[in-house]
């Protein structure tokens, strides 16, 4: 006789397969779909979202969950049941009409953003964004009433289960207390030793070959993934078919290269999630911040380390050409240069948290109704001036229109970037304790011990443990932001 738990597993397996199709359609939409296909694709994806929502909110699931609670399940099955119920509860809070409307509004806003951003068209963009915000507030209100929390916390919980804005305020408040001084000290220190800047152009095909070569070094499985181009770098698809993208600039090959390394971190996590539980919620990535920890582990902890840069240096010179700016010493300094700028995805490690905190503060006020879409540009400029000394007045393209997350209503996502950076620093410290010779291994290109550690401590567990427990198991302590501070001081002030 089929048990209630097995029936639930079958339902979530079907949902996973439909999600697979939606993920690949979404990747295609952002990479190769012709502009004229936008409306039809958006409608098709909205229809799929509604269909999956109806599957997940089927009334009979409630009875199945009650019966499954009485079953004798092992610890993995119990974790899977918990994640199933979490997904079910999240879905039942929203009517299908809202799911469809939000999907359609997000598709329209994202597609229009692609042409509006280059044109610096804030007025056109804000018209679409207003509808996305209206629907996101409606969603937030429904979730907040059910959970008994604030509207923003209700959305934050979707991306980072258990996290609250009160916790973020404490963590980010501490960061804002010491980061500006550290940033200023490092900028002043680096100004004492000018860095030679590479002279382009750098052929896009050569940049692509460099990216593919470094992806191979980082263990990317090309039998289950590929590299493409998009307006905004991302990692999408599914574990069996991971798609990562970057964007190329003929005058700056490092931007694309670091984008590739970052997205490869996401991809390695996806490609190594537990295959024996594939198709079930417990096999999914633990949380958005844990996902970001893997990309920032690869990019910041590993990819921008002197040891790794020394290892890939010959590949860089072979494909980008030999010039004074690409000597081994200058290449390392170039990649570790701290230079506050407009663009978050191109930001250095020290500037990056300022970009994230700015977005967190704005989006929380937006969802809570303290500000409106019209207020974003002035508030953005004010916060950029305060944190990084950068003027964005009238420059919407490089200011509040630069990111894609708000276009589809992903409010609550941005804080996970800096949480991920903190997790990554803490994880790398644990790697150093477990593998004392890790720097020398990285310099030699022997990265498998690092990947084995990640596999053992993070990747293989999927969503089996809550984020805090996963981090505790891997490092011996809960989140400790001091590891992040020590990492930054060690890298940028010790030499």
CSV table of C-alpha atoms in Angstrom, one decimal, residues 261-480:
chain,number,residue,atom,x,y,z
A,261,UNK,CA,34.5,32.3,-11.2
A,262,UNK,CA,31.6,33.6,-9.1
A,263,UNK,CA,28.9,31.8,-11.1
A,264,UNK,CA,31.0,28.7,-11.2
A,265,UNK,CA,30.8,28.6,-7.4
A,266,UNK,CA,27.0,28.6,-7.6
A,267,UNK,CA,27.2,25.9,-10.3
A,268,UNK,CA,29.6,23.6,-8.4
A,269,UNK,CA,27.1,23.7,-5.5
A,270,UNK,CA,24.2,22.8,-7.8
A,271,UNK,CA,26.1,20.0,-9.6
A,272,UNK,CA,27.1,18.4,-6.3
A,273,UNK,CA,23.8,18.4,-4.4
A,274,UNK,CA,22.8,14.9,-3.2
A,275,UNK,CA,21.9,12.9,-6.3
A,276,UNK,CA,20.3,10.2,-4.2
A,277,UNK,CA,17.6,12.6,-3.1
A,278,UNK,CA,17.2,14.4,-6.4
A,279,UNK,CA,13.8,15.7,-7.1
A,280,UNK,CA,12.9,16.2,-3.4
A,281,UNK,CA,13.1,19.4,-1.4
A,282,UNK,CA,15.8,18.0,0.9
A,283,UNK,CA,18.1,17.8,-2.2
A,284,UNK,CA,17.9,21.5,-2.9
A,285,UNK,CA,20.4,24.1,-1.9
A,286,UNK,CA,20.0,25.0,1.8
A,287,UNK,CA,19.3,28.8,1.4
A,288,UNK,CA,20.1,31.8,-0.7
A,289,UNK,CA,22.9,32.9,1.6
A,290,UNK,CA,24.5,29.5,1.7
A,291,UNK,CA,24.3,29.5,-2.2
A,292,UNK,CA,26.1,32.9,-2.1
A,293,UNK,CA,28.7,31.6,0.3
A,294,UNK,CA,29.6,29.0,-2.4
A,295,UNK,CA,30.0,31.6,-5.2
A,296,UNK,CA,31.9,34.0,-2.9
A,297,UNK,CA,34.0,31.1,-1.6
A,298,UNK,CA,35.1,30.5,-5.2
A,299,UNK,CA,35.4,34.2,-6.2
A,300,UNK,CA,36.6,36.0,-3.1
A,301,UNK,CA,38.2,33.4,-0.8
A,302,UNK,CA,39.8,31.3,-3.6
A,303,UNK,CA,39.6,33.2,-6.9
A,304,UNK,CA,41.1,36.4,-5.7
A,305,UNK,CA,43.8,34.8,-3.4
A,306,UNK,CA,47.4,35.3,-4.4
A,307,UNK,CA,47.9,31.6,-4.6
A,308,UNK,CA,45.1,31.0,-7.1
A,309,UNK,CA,46.0,34.1,-9.2
A,310,UNK,CA,49.6,32.9,-9.4
A,311,UNK,CA,48.3,29.5,-10.6
A,312,UNK,CA,46.2,30.9,-13.4
A,313,UNK,CA,48.6,33.7,-14.4
A,314,UNK,CA,50.2,31.7,-17.3
A,315,UNK,CA,46.8,31.1,-18.8
A,316,UNK,CA,45.9,34.8,-18.5
A,317,UNK,CA,49.1,35.9,-20.3
A,318,UNK,CA,48.7,33.3,-23.0
A,319,UNK,CA,45.2,34.4,-23.9
A,320,UNK,CA,45.3,38.1,-23.0
A,321,UNK,CA,48.8,38.9,-24.1
A,322,UNK,CA,52.0,39.8,-22.3
A,323,UNK,CA,52.1,43.4,-21.1
A,324,UNK,CA,53.5,45.3,-18.1
A,325,UNK,CA,50.2,45.3,-16.3
A,326,UNK,CA,50.1,41.5,-16.4
A,327,UNK,CA,53.3,40.7,-14.6
A,328,UNK,CA,52.7,38.2,-11.8
A,329,UNK,CA,53.0,40.7,-9.1
A,330,UNK,CA,50.9,43.4,-10.7
A,331,UNK,CA,48.2,40.9,-11.8
A,332,UNK,CA,47.6,39.9,-8.1
A,333,UNK,CA,47.5,43.6,-7.0
A,334,UNK,CA,45.2,44.4,-9.9
A,335,UNK,CA,42.8,41.7,-8.9
A,336,UNK,CA,42.9,42.8,-5.3
A,337,UNK,CA,42.6,46.5,-6.0
A,338,UNK,CA,40.1,48.3,-3.8
A,339,UNK,CA,38.4,51.0,-5.9
A,340,UNK,CA,34.8,52.0,-4.9
A,341,UNK,CA,32.6,52.2,-8.0
A,342,UNK,CA,29.1,52.3,-9.3
A,343,UNK,CA,28.5,48.6,-10.2
A,344,UNK,CA,27.9,46.0,-7.5
A,345,UNK,CA,28.8,42.9,-9.6
A,346,UNK,CA,32.2,44.5,-10.4
A,347,UNK,CA,32.8,45.7,-6.8
A,348,UNK,CA,35.9,44.7,-4.8
A,349,UNK,CA,35.5,42.8,-1.5
A,350,UNK,CA,35.6,45.9,0.7
A,351,UNK,CA,33.1,48.0,-1.3
A,352,UNK,CA,30.7,45.1,-2.0
A,353,UNK,CA,28.9,45.1,1.4
A,354,UNK,CA,28.2,48.8,1.1
A,355,UNK,CA,26.3,48.1,-2.1
A,356,UNK,CA,24.3,45.3,-0.5
A,357,UNK,CA,23.4,47.2,2.7
A,358,UNK,CA,22.2,50.1,0.6
A,359,UNK,CA,19.8,47.8,-1.4
A,360,UNK,CA,18.7,46.1,1.8
A,361,UNK,CA,17.8,49.4,3.5
A,362,UNK,CA,15.9,50.7,0.4
A,363,UNK,CA,14.0,47.5,-0.4
A,364,UNK,CA,12.9,47.1,3.2
A,365,UNK,CA,11.5,50.6,3.3
A,366,UNK,CA,9.9,50.0,-0.1
A,367,UNK,CA,8.1,46.8,1.0
A,368,UNK,CA,7.1,48.3,4.4
A,369,UNK,CA,5.6,51.3,2.6
A,370,UNK,CA,7.9,53.9,4.1
A,371,UNK,CA,8.9,55.0,0.6
A,372,UNK,CA,7.6,54.7,-2.9
A,373,UNK,CA,9.3,53.9,-6.2
A,374,UNK,CA,9.6,57.6,-7.0
A,375,UNK,CA,11.8,58.0,-3.9
A,376,UNK,CA,14.4,55.4,-5.0
A,377,UNK,CA,16.8,57.5,-7.1
A,378,UNK,CA,17.3,60.3,-4.5
A,379,UNK,CA,17.6,57.8,-1.6
A,380,UNK,CA,20.0,55.7,-3.7
A,381,UNK,CA,22.3,58.7,-4.4
A,382,UNK,CA,22.2,59.8,-0.8
A,383,UNK,CA,23.3,56.4,0.5
A,384,UNK,CA,26.0,56.0,-2.2
A,385,UNK,CA,27.4,59.4,-1.3
A,386,UNK,CA,27.4,58.4,2.4
A,387,UNK,CA,28.9,54.9,2.0
A,388,UNK,CA,31.2,55.2,-1.0
A,389,UNK,CA,31.4,58.9,-1.9
A,390,UNK,CA,29.9,58.3,-5.3
A,391,UNK,CA,27.5,60.6,-7.1
A,392,UNK,CA,24.7,58.9,-9.0
A,393,UNK,CA,22.4,61.8,-9.7
A,394,UNK,CA,20.7,61.3,-13.1
A,395,UNK,CA,22.8,58.2,-13.7
A,396,UNK,CA,20.1,55.6,-13.3
A,397,UNK,CA,21.8,53.1,-15.5
A,398,UNK,CA,24.8,52.7,-13.1
A,399,UNK,CA,22.6,53.5,-10.1
A,400,UNK,CA,19.2,52.1,-9.2
A,401,UNK,CA,18.7,50.3,-12.5
A,402,UNK,CA,21.8,48.3,-12.5
A,403,UNK,CA,20.5,45.1,-10.9
A,404,UNK,CA,17.9,42.6,-12.1
A,405,UNK,CA,16.5,41.4,-8.8
A,406,UNK,CA,13.8,43.9,-8.2
A,407,UNK,CA,12.4,43.5,-11.7
A,408,UNK,CA,10.8,40.1,-10.8
A,409,UNK,CA,10.0,41.0,-7.2
A,410,UNK,CA,12.9,39.2,-5.5
A,411,UNK,CA,12.7,41.5,-2.4
A,412,UNK,CA,14.5,39.9,0.5
A,413,UNK,CA,17.3,38.5,-1.7
A,414,UNK,CA,20.0,41.2,-1.4
A,415,UNK,CA,21.0,40.8,2.3
A,416,UNK,CA,22.0,37.2,1.5
A,417,UNK,CA,25.0,38.4,-0.6
A,418,UNK,CA,26.8,39.8,2.5
A,419,UNK,CA,25.6,37.0,4.7
A,420,UNK,CA,27.1,34.7,2.1
A,421,UNK,CA,30.4,36.6,2.2
A,422,UNK,CA,30.5,36.1,5.9
A,423,UNK,CA,29.7,32.4,5.6
A,424,UNK,CA,32.4,32.0,3.0
A,425,UNK,CA,35.1,33.6,5.2
A,426,UNK,CA,34.1,31.3,8.1
A,427,UNK,CA,34.1,28.2,5.8
A,428,UNK,CA,37.5,29.1,4.4
A,429,UNK,CA,38.9,29.5,7.9
A,430,UNK,CA,37.7,26.0,8.6
A,431,UNK,CA,39.3,24.7,5.4
A,432,UNK,CA,42.6,26.2,6.5
A,433,UNK,CA,42.4,24.4,9.9
A,434,UNK,CA,41.6,21.1,8.2
A,435,UNK,CA,44.2,21.5,5.4
A,436,UNK,CA,47.1,23.6,6.8
A,437,UNK,CA,49.0,23.5,3.5
A,438,UNK,CA,46.0,24.7,1.5
A,439,UNK,CA,47.7,27.8,0.1
A,440,UNK,CA,50.5,25.8,-1.4
A,441,UNK,CA,48.0,23.3,-2.9
A,442,UNK,CA,46.1,26.1,-4.5
A,443,UNK,CA,49.2,27.6,-5.9
A,444,UNK,CA,50.0,24.3,-7.5
A,445,UNK,CA,46.5,23.9,-8.9
A,446,UNK,CA,45.7,21.0,-6.6
A,447,UNK,CA,42.2,22.1,-5.7
A,448,UNK,CA,40.5,18.7,-5.1
A,449,UNK,CA,41.2,18.6,-1.3
A,450,UNK,CA,39.3,21.9,-1.1
A,451,UNK,CA,36.4,20.6,-3.2
A,452,UNK,CA,36.4,17.4,-1.1
A,453,UNK,CA,36.0,19.4,2.1
A,454,UNK,CA,33.1,21.4,0.6
A,455,UNK,CA,31.5,18.1,-0.6
A,456,UNK,CA,31.8,16.6,2.8
A,457,UNK,CA,30.6,19.6,4.8
A,458,UNK,CA,28.2,21.5,2.6
A,459,UNK,CA,27.3,20.1,-0.8
A,460,UNK,CA,26.2,16.6,0.0
A,461,UNK,CA,23.8,17.8,2.7
A,462,UNK,CA,21.4,19.8,0.5
A,463,UNK,CA,18.7,21.1,2.8
A,464,UNK,CA,19.0,18.3,5.4
A,465,UNK,CA,20.0,20.8,8.1
A,466,UNK,CA,18.9,24.3,8.9
A,467,UNK,CA,21.5,26.9,7.8
A,468,UNK,CA,22.7,27.6,11.3
A,469,UNK,CA,23.2,23.9,12.0
A,470,UNK,CA,24.9,23.3,8.7
A,471,UNK,CA,27.4,26.1,9.4
A,472,UNK,CA,27.9,24.9,13.0
A,473,UNK,CA,28.6,21.3,11.8
A,474,UNK,CA,31.1,22.5,9.2
A,475,UNK,CA,33.0,25.1,11.2
A,476,UNK,CA,32.2,24.4,14.9
A,477,UNK,CA,30.4,27.7,15.5
A,478,UNK,CA,27.4,29.7,14.4
A,479,UNK,CA,27.8,32.7,12.2
A,480,UNK,CA,30.8,34.7,13.4
